[in-house]
């Protein structure tokens, strides 16, 4: 299998190509636990992910789903919000992932 064309790109072009590719995978339901992928504001270097409906066959997934049910009951939020921040010289420097909500 040949490597994707975007693998040879660097910096903003690489991030943009990966965002487009990842968005298409999400739309095709390749990742059922990702509810939404968006940019944080207009910043291509900061992505926001909403995660939910984890695999109940895995102990961690089942526990996360139970925790999200409690979160929904208490705070009306049924998903986890994460941000991915890419450096300008990506992929030479790693991206940073942080949990936004719940905290």
mmCIF file of N, CA, C and O in Angstrom:
data_model
loop_
_atom_site.group_PDB
_atom_site.id
_atom_site.type_symbol
_atom_site.label_atom_id
_atom_site.label_comp_id
_atom_site.label_asym_id
_atom_site.label_seq_id
_atom_site.Cartn_x
_atom_site.Cartn_y
_atom_site.Cartn_z
ATOM 1 N N UNK A 1 0.852 -1.174 0.000
ATOM 2 C CA UNK A 1 0.000 0.000 0.000
ATOM 3 C C UNK A 1 0.903 1.243 0.000
ATOM 4 O O UNK A 1 1.806 1.369 0.808
ATOM 5 N N UNK A 2 0.636 2.161 -0.883
ATOM 6 C CA UNK A 2 1.426 3.393 -0.986
ATOM 7 C C UNK A 2 1.072 4.357 0.142
ATOM 8 O O UNK A 2 -0.063 4.395 0.612
ATOM 9 N N UNK A 3 2.055 5.133 0.569
ATOM 10 C CA UNK A 3 1.823 6.140 1.611
ATOM 11 C C UNK A 3 0.937 7.250 1.060
ATOM 12 O O UNK A 3 1.015 7.580 -0.123
ATOM 13 N N UNK A 4 0.075 7.836 1.899
ATOM 14 C CA UNK A 4 -0.765 8.950 1.445
ATOM 15 C C UNK A 4 0.096 10.111 0.940
ATOM 16 O O UNK A 4 1.189 10.355 1.456
ATOM 17 N N UNK A 5 -0.403 10.830 -0.053
ATOM 18 C CA UNK A 5 0.352 11.933 -0.659
ATOM 19 C C UNK A 5 0.707 13.018 0.354
ATOM 20 O O UNK A 5 1.760 13.638 0.265
ATOM 21 N N UNK A 6 -0.141 13.243 1.356
ATOM 22 C CA UNK A 6 0.107 14.300 2.327
ATOM 23 C C UNK A 6 1.274 13.993 3.254
ATOM 24 O O UNK A 6 1.788 14.869 3.917
ATOM 25 N N UNK A 7 1.725 12.739 3.294
ATOM 26 C CA UNK A 7 2.832 12.375 4.182
ATOM 27 C C UNK A 7 4.117 13.119 3.850
ATOM 28 O O UNK A 7 4.958 13.314 4.710
ATOM 29 N N UNK A 8 4.289 13.539 2.620
ATOM 30 C CA UNK A 8 5.513 14.258 2.233
ATOM 31 C C UNK A 8 5.413 15.762 2.505
ATOM 32 O O UNK A 8 6.406 16.470 2.379
ATOM 33 N N UNK A 9 4.230 16.246 2.870
ATOM 34 C CA UNK A 9 4.041 17.673 3.129
ATOM 35 C C UNK A 9 4.547 18.050 4.510
ATOM 36 O O UNK A 9 4.672 17.199 5.393
ATOM 37 N N UNK A 10 4.783 19.349 4.700
ATOM 38 C CA UNK A 10 5.266 19.846 5.988
ATOM 39 C C UNK A 10 4.519 21.121 6.362
ATOM 40 O O UNK A 10 3.939 21.781 5.529
ATOM 41 N N UNK A 11 4.559 21.443 7.654
ATOM 42 C CA UNK A 11 3.985 22.692 8.139
ATOM 43 C C UNK A 11 2.485 22.789 7.920
ATOM 44 O O UNK A 11 1.748 21.813 8.051
ATOM 45 N N UNK A 12 2.049 23.999 7.574
ATOM 46 C CA UNK A 12 0.609 24.279 7.413
ATOM 47 C C UNK A 12 -0.034 23.410 6.332
ATOM 48 O O UNK A 12 -1.169 22.966 6.498
ATOM 49 N N UNK A 13 0.680 23.170 5.256
ATOM 50 C CA UNK A 13 0.109 22.341 4.184
ATOM 51 C C UNK A 13 -0.151 20.925 4.686
ATOM 52 O O UNK A 13 -1.151 20.310 4.340
ATOM 53 N N UNK A 14 0.740 20.416 5.511
ATOM 54 C CA UNK A 14 0.562 19.072 6.075
ATOM 55 C C UNK A 14 -0.643 19.045 7.008
ATOM 56 O O UNK A 14 -1.476 18.133 6.940
ATOM 57 N N UNK A 15 -0.748 20.035 7.881
ATOM 58 C CA UNK A 15 -1.869 20.084 8.831
ATOM 59 C C UNK A 15 -3.188 20.199 8.072
ATOM 60 O O UNK A 15 -4.167 19.512 8.386
ATOM 61 N N UNK A 16 -3.220 21.047 7.053
ATOM 62 C CA UNK A 16 -4.436 21.228 6.259
ATOM 63 C C UNK A 16 -4.829 19.925 5.557
ATOM 64 O O UNK A 16 -6.000 19.532 5.567
ATOM 65 N N UNK A 17 -3.858 19.232 4.971
ATOM 66 C CA UNK A 17 -4.147 17.973 4.284
ATOM 67 C C UNK A 17 -4.633 16.914 5.263
ATOM 68 O O UNK A 17 -5.568 16.153 4.966
ATOM 69 N N UNK A 18 -4.012 16.844 6.440
ATOM 70 C CA UNK A 18 -4.438 15.863 7.435
ATOM 71 C C UNK A 18 -5.845 16.176 7.959
ATOM 72 O O UNK A 18 -6.633 15.270 8.192
ATOM 73 N N UNK A 19 -6.146 17.459 8.145
ATOM 74 C CA UNK A 19 -7.486 17.845 8.601
ATOM 75 C C UNK A 19 -8.537 17.387 7.585
ATOM 76 O O UNK A 19 -9.561 16.802 7.945
ATOM 77 N N UNK A 20 -8.251 17.632 6.317
ATOM 78 C CA UNK A 20 -9.185 17.234 5.251
ATOM 79 C C UNK A 20 -9.361 15.710 5.229
ATOM 80 O O UNK A 20 -10.480 15.207 5.142
ATOM 81 N N UNK A 21 -8.257 14.983 5.329
ATOM 82 C CA UNK A 21 -8.301 13.522 5.303
ATOM 83 C C UNK A 21 -9.047 12.974 6.526
ATOM 84 O O UNK A 21 -9.912 12.098 6.411
ATOM 85 N N UNK A 22 -8.733 13.502 7.702
ATOM 86 C CA UNK A 22 -9.361 13.056 8.944
ATOM 87 C C UNK A 22 -10.856 13.390 8.938
ATOM 88 O O UNK A 22 -11.691 12.588 9.380
ATOM 89 N N UNK A 23 -11.212 14.569 8.430
ATOM 90 C CA UNK A 23 -12.633 14.963 8.333
ATOM 91 C C UNK A 23 -13.406 13.990 7.456
ATOM 92 O O UNK A 23 -14.534 13.605 7.784
ATOM 93 N N UNK A 24 -12.805 13.596 6.337
ATOM 94 C CA UNK A 24 -13.465 12.636 5.444
ATOM 95 C C UNK A 24 -13.651 11.292 6.140
ATOM 96 O O UNK A 24 -14.700 10.652 5.990
ATOM 97 N N UNK A 25 -12.656 10.860 6.906
ATOM 98 C CA UNK A 25 -12.785 9.602 7.656
ATOM 99 C C UNK A 25 -13.920 9.682 8.679
ATOM 100 O O UNK A 25 -14.664 8.722 8.869
ATOM 101 N N UNK A 26 -14.064 10.822 9.319
ATOM 102 C CA UNK A 26 -15.122 10.997 10.315
ATOM 103 C C UNK A 26 -16.490 11.000 9.639
ATOM 104 O O UNK A 26 -17.434 10.372 10.110
ATOM 105 N N UNK A 27 -16.592 11.701 8.518
ATOM 106 C CA UNK A 27 -17.865 11.733 7.774
ATOM 107 C C UNK A 27 -18.280 10.349 7.306
ATOM 108 O O UNK A 27 -19.468 10.033 7.263
ATOM 109 N N UNK A 28 -17.312 9.525 6.949
ATOM 110 C CA UNK A 28 -17.634 8.167 6.483
ATOM 111 C C UNK A 28 -17.854 7.202 7.644
ATOM 112 O O UNK A 28 -18.005 6.007 7.434
ATOM 113 N N UNK A 29 -17.862 7.741 8.880
ATOM 114 C CA UNK A 29 -18.128 6.980 10.111
ATOM 115 C C UNK A 29 -17.030 5.956 10.393
ATOM 116 O O UNK A 29 -17.266 4.923 11.011
ATOM 117 N N UNK A 30 -15.812 6.221 9.941
ATOM 118 C CA UNK A 30 -14.692 5.334 10.221
ATOM 119 C C UNK A 30 -14.367 5.329 11.718
ATOM 120 O O UNK A 30 -13.908 4.334 12.254
ATOM 121 N N UNK A 31 -14.633 6.462 12.368
ATOM 122 C CA UNK A 31 -14.406 6.593 13.801
ATOM 123 C C UNK A 31 -15.722 6.987 14.454
ATOM 124 O O UNK A 31 -16.034 8.167 14.566
ATOM 125 N N UNK A 32 -16.489 6.010 14.905
ATOM 126 C CA UNK A 32 -17.815 6.287 15.461
ATOM 127 C C UNK A 32 -17.778 7.080 16.761
ATOM 128 O O UNK A 32 -18.748 7.724 17.119
ATOM 129 N N UNK A 33 -16.673 7.027 17.479
ATOM 130 C CA UNK A 33 -16.594 7.718 18.765
ATOM 131 C C UNK A 33 -16.278 9.209 18.615
ATOM 132 O O UNK A 33 -16.352 9.946 19.585
ATOM 133 N N UNK A 34 -15.944 9.658 17.402
ATOM 134 C CA UNK A 34 -15.700 11.086 17.189
ATOM 135 C C UNK A 34 -16.990 11.715 16.690
ATOM 136 O O UNK A 34 -17.454 11.431 15.596
ATOM 137 N N UNK A 35 -17.565 12.551 17.523
ATOM 138 C CA UNK A 35 -18.838 13.192 17.210
ATOM 139 C C UNK A 35 -18.629 14.362 16.264
ATOM 140 O O UNK A 35 -19.450 14.603 15.383
ATOM 141 N N UNK A 36 -17.525 15.093 16.457
ATOM 142 C CA UNK A 36 -17.302 16.300 15.652
ATOM 143 C C UNK A 36 -15.820 16.651 15.639
ATOM 144 O O UNK A 36 -15.126 16.494 16.639
ATOM 145 N N UNK A 37 -15.349 17.134 14.505
ATOM 146 C CA UNK A 37 -14.009 17.686 14.362
ATOM 147 C C UNK A 37 -14.169 19.075 13.776
ATOM 148 O O UNK A 37 -14.868 19.258 12.775
ATOM 149 N N UNK A 38 -13.554 20.063 14.413
ATOM 150 C CA UNK A 38 -13.643 21.431 13.916
ATOM 151 C C UNK A 38 -12.349 22.163 14.240
ATOM 152 O O UNK A 38 -11.512 21.671 14.995
ATOM 153 N N UNK A 39 -12.219 23.333 13.657
ATOM 154 C CA UNK A 39 -11.101 24.207 13.993
ATOM 155 C C UNK A 39 -11.502 25.042 15.196
ATOM 156 O O UNK A 39 -12.662 25.427 15.330
ATOM 157 N N UNK A 40 -10.556 25.324 16.058
ATOM 158 C CA UNK A 40 -10.814 26.218 17.187
ATOM 159 C C UNK A 40 -10.680 27.638 16.662
ATOM 160 O O UNK A 40 -9.578 28.090 16.363
ATOM 161 N N UNK A 41 -11.792 28.306 16.471
ATOM 162 C CA UNK A 41 -11.781 29.615 15.824
ATOM 163 C C UNK A 41 -11.438 29.429 14.352
ATOM 164 O O UNK A 41 -11.890 28.502 13.716
ATOM 165 N N UNK A 42 -10.610 30.290 13.836
ATOM 166 C CA UNK A 42 -10.157 30.176 12.447
ATOM 167 C C UNK A 42 -8.730 29.657 12.370
ATOM 168 O O UNK A 42 -8.072 29.789 11.350
ATOM 169 N N UNK A 43 -8.244 29.065 13.444
ATOM 170 C CA UNK A 43 -6.858 28.641 13.525
ATOM 171 C C UNK A 43 -6.699 27.209 13.027
ATOM 172 O O UNK A 43 -7.128 26.264 13.688
ATOM 173 N N UNK A 44 -6.068 27.047 11.888
ATOM 174 C CA UNK A 44 -5.852 25.722 11.312
ATOM 175 C C UNK A 44 -4.950 24.863 12.190
ATOM 176 O O UNK A 44 -5.012 23.643 12.144
ATOM 177 N N UNK A 45 -4.142 25.485 13.020
ATOM 178 C CA UNK A 45 -3.205 24.745 13.863
ATOM 179 C C UNK A 45 -3.831 24.233 15.161
ATOM 180 O O UNK A 45 -3.180 23.525 15.920
ATOM 181 N N UNK A 46 -5.089 24.575 15.415
ATOM 182 C CA UNK A 46 -5.768 24.096 16.628
ATOM 183 C C UNK A 46 -7.089 23.437 16.235
ATOM 184 O O UNK A 46 -7.987 24.095 15.733
ATOM 185 N N UNK A 47 -7.151 22.146 16.458
ATOM 186 C CA UNK A 47 -8.349 21.365 16.162
ATOM 187 C C UNK A 47 -9.090 21.076 17.457
ATOM 188 O O UNK A 47 -8.501 20.942 18.509
ATOM 189 N N UNK A 48 -10.394 20.936 17.340
ATOM 190 C CA UNK A 48 -11.213 20.546 18.477
ATOM 191 C C UNK A 48 -11.993 19.286 18.128
ATOM 192 O O UNK A 48 -12.586 19.206 17.056
ATOM 193 N N UNK A 49 -11.966 18.321 19.029
ATOM 194 C CA UNK A 49 -12.664 17.049 18.843
ATOM 195 C C UNK A 49 -13.694 16.857 19.949
ATOM 196 O O UNK A 49 -13.396 17.111 21.115
ATOM 197 N N UNK A 50 -14.877 16.405 19.579
ATOM 198 C CA UNK A 50 -15.880 15.979 20.551
ATOM 199 C C UNK A 50 -15.968 14.462 20.451
ATOM 200 O O UNK A 50 -16.220 13.919 19.372
ATOM 201 N N UNK A 51 -15.746 13.785 21.576
ATOM 202 C CA UNK A 51 -15.711 12.326 21.608
ATOM 203 C C UNK A 51 -16.845 11.782 22.466
ATOM 204 O O UNK A 51 -17.144 12.332 23.529
ATOM 205 N N UNK A 52 -17.440 10.698 22.018
ATOM 206 C CA UNK A 52 -18.517 10.026 22.765
ATOM 207 C C UNK A 52 -18.722 8.623 22.208
ATOM 208 O O UNK A 52 -18.067 8.233 21.247
ATOM 209 N N UNK A 53 -19.619 7.864 22.805
ATOM 210 C CA UNK A 53 -19.962 6.510 22.340
ATOM 211 C C UNK A 53 -18.735 5.625 22.141
ATOM 212 O O UNK A 53 -18.466 5.146 21.049
ATOM 213 N N UNK A 54 -18.011 5.396 23.224
ATOM 214 C CA UNK A 54 -16.825 4.558 23.160
ATOM 215 C C UNK A 54 -17.220 3.088 23.092
ATOM 216 O O UNK A 54 -18.348 2.718 23.402
ATOM 217 N N UNK A 55 -16.305 2.241 22.704
ATOM 218 C CA UNK A 55 -16.549 0.808 22.528
ATOM 219 C C UNK A 55 -16.824 0.151 23.888
ATOM 220 O O UNK A 55 -15.934 0.064 24.732
ATOM 221 N N UNK A 56 -18.050 -0.308 24.101
ATOM 222 C CA UNK A 56 -18.439 -0.948 25.361
ATOM 223 C C UNK A 56 -17.777 -2.306 25.573
ATOM 224 O O UNK A 56 -17.801 -2.837 26.673
ATOM 225 N N UNK A 57 -17.209 -2.884 24.527
ATOM 226 C CA UNK A 57 -16.527 -4.172 24.667
ATOM 227 C C UNK A 57 -15.170 -4.017 25.350
ATOM 228 O O UNK A 57 -14.571 -5.013 25.769
ATOM 229 N N UNK A 58 -14.686 -2.802 25.452
ATOM 230 C CA UNK A 58 -13.424 -2.540 26.141
ATOM 231 C C UNK A 58 -13.723 -1.990 27.526
ATOM 232 O O UNK A 58 -14.596 -1.137 27.682
ATOM 233 N N UNK A 59 -13.005 -2.458 28.545
ATOM 234 C CA UNK A 59 -13.281 -1.976 29.907
ATOM 235 C C UNK A 59 -13.199 -0.454 30.020
ATOM 236 O O UNK A 59 -14.056 0.178 30.640
ATOM 237 N N UNK A 60 -12.195 0.155 29.413
ATOM 238 C CA UNK A 60 -12.065 1.613 29.473
ATOM 239 C C UNK A 60 -13.196 2.319 28.749
ATOM 240 O O UNK A 60 -13.695 3.349 29.197
ATOM 241 N N UNK A 61 -13.615 1.767 27.621
ATOM 242 C CA UNK A 61 -14.709 2.363 26.859
ATOM 243 C C UNK A 61 -16.019 2.291 27.613
ATOM 244 O O UNK A 61 -16.788 3.259 27.654
ATOM 245 N N UNK A 62 -16.271 1.162 28.235
ATOM 246 C CA UNK A 62 -17.499 0.999 29.014
ATOM 247 C C UNK A 62 -17.524 1.987 30.179
ATOM 248 O O UNK A 62 -18.541 2.628 30.439
ATOM 249 N N UNK A 63 -16.382 2.136 30.862
ATOM 250 C CA UNK A 63 -16.309 3.073 31.985
ATOM 251 C C UNK A 63 -16.486 4.513 31.517
ATOM 252 O O UNK A 63 -17.189 5.300 32.160
ATOM 253 N N UNK A 64 -15.879 4.866 30.398
ATOM 254 C CA UNK A 64 -16.053 6.224 29.864
ATOM 255 C C UNK A 64 -17.514 6.503 29.529
ATOM 256 O O UNK A 64 -18.028 7.582 29.812
ATOM 257 N N UNK A 65 -18.188 5.542 28.926
ATOM 258 C CA UNK A 65 -19.607 5.724 28.604
ATOM 259 C C UNK A 65 -20.448 5.914 29.859
ATOM 260 O O UNK A 65 -21.356 6.748 29.891
ATOM 261 N N UNK A 66 -20.136 5.146 30.909
ATOM 262 C CA UNK A 66 -20.862 5.308 32.171
ATOM 263 C C UNK A 66 -20.591 6.682 32.777
ATOM 264 O O UNK A 66 -21.515 7.344 33.262
ATOM 265 N N UNK A 67 -19.339 7.110 32.730
ATOM 266 C CA UNK A 67 -18.988 8.437 33.253
ATOM 267 C C UNK A 67 -19.676 9.543 32.460
ATOM 268 O O UNK A 67 -20.133 10.541 33.031
ATOM 269 N N UNK A 68 -19.778 9.366 31.135
ATOM 270 C CA UNK A 68 -20.445 10.378 30.310
ATOM 271 C C UNK A 68 -21.948 10.427 30.599
ATOM 272 O O UNK A 68 -22.554 11.499 30.514
ATOM 273 N N UNK A 69 -22.551 9.291 30.943
ATOM 274 C CA UNK A 69 -23.967 9.296 31.326
ATOM 275 C C UNK A 69 -24.163 10.113 32.597
ATOM 276 O O UNK A 69 -25.110 10.893 32.700
ATOM 277 N N UNK A 70 -23.262 9.939 33.562
ATOM 278 C CA UNK A 70 -23.334 10.736 34.803
ATOM 279 C C UNK A 70 -23.119 12.214 34.501
ATOM 280 O O UNK A 70 -23.828 13.073 35.039
ATOM 281 N N UNK A 71 -22.166 12.511 33.648
ATOM 282 C CA UNK A 71 -21.885 13.897 33.270
ATOM 283 C C UNK A 71 -23.109 14.528 32.602
ATOM 284 O O UNK A 71 -23.462 15.676 32.883
ATOM 285 N N UNK A 72 -23.765 13.753 31.754
ATOM 286 C CA UNK A 72 -24.955 14.260 31.070
ATOM 287 C C UNK A 72 -26.081 14.545 32.072
ATOM 288 O O UNK A 72 -26.768 15.571 31.971
ATOM 289 N N UNK A 73 -26.246 13.664 33.041
ATOM 290 C CA UNK A 73 -27.280 13.855 34.065
ATOM 291 C C UNK A 73 -27.000 15.098 34.907
ATOM 292 O O UNK A 73 -27.907 15.886 35.175
ATOM 293 N N UNK A 74 -25.746 15.300 35.274
ATOM 294 C CA UNK A 74 -25.403 16.409 36.173
ATOM 295 C C UNK A 74 -25.209 17.744 35.449
ATOM 296 O O UNK A 74 -25.588 18.787 35.968
ATOM 297 N N UNK A 75 -24.617 17.715 34.247
ATOM 298 C CA UNK A 75 -24.233 18.969 33.583
ATOM 299 C C UNK A 75 -24.748 19.112 32.153
ATOM 300 O O UNK A 75 -24.362 20.041 31.448
ATOM 301 N N UNK A 76 -25.560 18.171 31.697
ATOM 302 C CA UNK A 76 -26.113 18.199 30.346
ATOM 303 C C UNK A 76 -25.016 18.200 29.271
ATOM 304 O O UNK A 76 -25.141 18.850 28.243
ATOM 305 N N UNK A 77 -23.942 17.484 29.536
ATOM 306 C CA UNK A 77 -22.867 17.313 28.550
ATOM 307 C C UNK A 77 -22.650 15.821 28.361
ATOM 308 O O UNK A 77 -22.406 15.100 29.320
ATOM 309 N N UNK A 78 -22.720 15.348 27.114
ATOM 310 C CA UNK A 78 -22.597 13.916 26.857
ATOM 311 C C UNK A 78 -21.366 13.552 26.043
ATOM 312 O O UNK A 78 -21.325 12.531 25.372
ATOM 313 N N UNK A 79 -20.342 14.395 26.074
ATOM 314 C CA UNK A 79 -19.149 14.148 25.280
ATOM 315 C C UNK A 79 -17.906 14.729 25.967
ATOM 316 O O UNK A 79 -18.012 15.519 26.891
ATOM 317 N N UNK A 80 -16.755 14.315 25.493
ATOM 318 C CA UNK A 80 -15.467 14.833 25.940
ATOM 319 C C UNK A 80 -14.969 15.786 24.861
ATOM 320 O O UNK A 80 -15.052 15.481 23.670
ATOM 321 N N UNK A 81 -14.466 16.933 25.272
ATOM 322 C CA UNK A 81 -13.915 17.900 24.324
ATOM 323 C C UNK A 81 -12.393 17.911 24.480
ATOM 324 O O UNK A 81 -11.882 18.092 25.582
ATOM 325 N N UNK A 82 -11.708 17.687 23.373
ATOM 326 C CA UNK A 82 -10.243 17.720 23.373
ATOM 327 C C UNK A 82 -9.761 18.684 22.297
ATOM 328 O O UNK A 82 -10.461 18.887 21.298
ATOM 329 N N UNK A 83 -8.592 19.247 22.507
ATOM 330 C CA UNK A 83 -7.964 20.100 21.498
ATOM 331 C C UNK A 83 -6.616 19.512 21.117
ATOM 332 O O UNK A 83 -5.905 18.972 21.972
ATOM 333 N N UNK A 84 -6.287 19.637 19.857
ATOM 334 C CA UNK A 84 -4.978 19.249 19.347
ATOM 335 C C UNK A 84 -4.338 20.509 18.793
ATOM 336 O O UNK A 84 -4.925 21.177 17.938
ATOM 337 N N UNK A 85 -3.152 20.843 19.287
ATOM 338 C CA UNK A 85 -2.431 22.033 18.828
ATOM 339 C C UNK A 85 -1.173 21.579 18.087
ATOM 340 O O UNK A 85 -0.349 20.853 18.637
ATOM 341 N N UNK A 86 -1.062 22.035 16.847
ATOM 342 C CA UNK A 86 0.072 21.675 16.006
ATOM 343 C C UNK A 86 1.089 22.812 15.983
ATOM 344 O O UNK A 86 0.713 23.976 15.851
ATOM 345 N N UNK A 87 2.384 22.488 16.045
ATOM 346 C CA UNK A 87 3.398 23.530 15.887
ATOM 347 C C UNK A 87 3.529 23.903 14.407
ATOM 348 O O UNK A 87 3.149 23.119 13.530
ATOM 349 N N UNK A 88 4.054 25.066 14.125
ATOM 350 C CA UNK A 88 4.191 25.512 12.729
ATOM 351 C C UNK A 88 5.130 24.623 11.929
ATOM 352 O O UNK A 88 5.003 24.536 10.715
ATOM 353 N N UNK A 89 6.068 23.966 12.607
ATOM 354 C CA UNK A 89 7.004 23.101 11.889
ATOM 355 C C UNK A 89 6.636 21.616 11.978
ATOM 356 O O UNK A 89 7.484 20.744 11.866
ATOM 357 N N UNK A 90 5.350 21.337 12.166
ATOM 358 C CA UNK A 90 4.851 19.967 12.169
ATOM 359 C C UNK A 90 5.174 19.324 10.818
ATOM 360 O O UNK A 90 5.052 19.984 9.796
ATOM 361 N N UNK A 91 5.607 18.110 10.732
ATOM 362 C CA UNK A 91 5.702 17.049 11.715
ATOM 363 C C UNK A 91 7.075 16.942 12.406
ATOM 364 O O UNK A 91 7.332 15.955 13.082
ATOM 365 N N UNK A 92 7.934 17.928 12.230
ATOM 366 C CA UNK A 92 9.253 17.862 12.876
ATOM 367 C C UNK A 92 9.150 18.035 14.386
ATOM 368 O O UNK A 92 10.036 17.603 15.116
ATOM 369 N N UNK A 93 8.101 18.671 14.847
ATOM 370 C CA UNK A 93 7.800 18.795 16.266
ATOM 371 C C UNK A 93 6.437 18.140 16.497
ATOM 372 O O UNK A 93 5.563 18.229 15.637
ATOM 373 N N UNK A 94 6.230 17.502 17.639
ATOM 374 C CA UNK A 94 4.962 16.806 17.878
ATOM 375 C C UNK A 94 3.819 17.768 18.199
ATOM 376 O O UNK A 94 4.042 18.888 18.644
ATOM 377 N N UNK A 95 2.610 17.295 17.954
ATOM 378 C CA UNK A 95 1.437 18.064 18.347
ATOM 379 C C UNK A 95 1.192 17.875 19.840
ATOM 380 O O UNK A 95 1.740 16.983 20.468
ATOM 381 N N UNK A 96 0.345 18.737 20.404
ATOM 382 C CA UNK A 96 0.006 18.707 21.822
ATOM 383 C C UNK A 96 -1.490 18.464 21.944
ATOM 384 O O UNK A 96 -2.287 19.127 21.281
ATOM 385 N N UNK A 97 -1.881 17.520 22.780
ATOM 386 C CA UNK A 97 -3.300 17.198 22.996
ATOM 387 C C UNK A 97 -3.663 17.572 24.425
ATOM 388 O O UNK A 97 -2.923 17.262 25.354
ATOM 389 N N UNK A 98 -4.788 18.260 24.567
ATOM 390 C CA UNK A 98 -5.248 18.594 25.913
ATOM 391 C C UNK A 98 -6.741 18.360 26.046
ATOM 392 O O UNK A 98 -7.497 18.479 25.071
ATOM 393 N N UNK A 99 -7.135 18.037 27.251
ATOM 394 C CA UNK A 99 -8.538 17.856 27.581
ATOM 395 C C UNK A 99 -9.118 19.224 27.926
ATOM 396 O O UNK A 99 -8.598 19.919 28.784
ATOM 397 N N UNK A 100 -10.168 19.597 27.233
ATOM 398 C CA UNK A 100 -10.815 20.889 27.463
ATOM 399 C C UNK A 100 -11.970 20.735 28.459
ATOM 400 O O UNK A 100 -12.113 21.501 29.388
ATOM 401 N N UNK A 101 -12.803 19.699 28.230
ATOM 402 C CA UNK A 101 -13.974 19.507 29.068
ATOM 403 C C UNK A 101 -14.369 18.034 29.036
ATOM 404 O O UNK A 101 -14.289 17.412 27.980
ATOM 405 N N UNK A 102 -14.771 17.434 30.117
ATOM 406 C CA UNK A 102 -14.938 18.006 31.455
ATOM 407 C C UNK A 102 -13.592 18.118 32.152
ATOM 408 O O UNK A 102 -12.662 17.398 31.862
ATOM 409 N N UNK A 103 -13.546 19.033 33.093
ATOM 410 C CA UNK A 103 -12.320 19.239 33.896
ATOM 411 C C UNK A 103 -12.658 19.124 35.340
ATOM 412 O O UNK A 103 -13.683 19.349 35.806
#
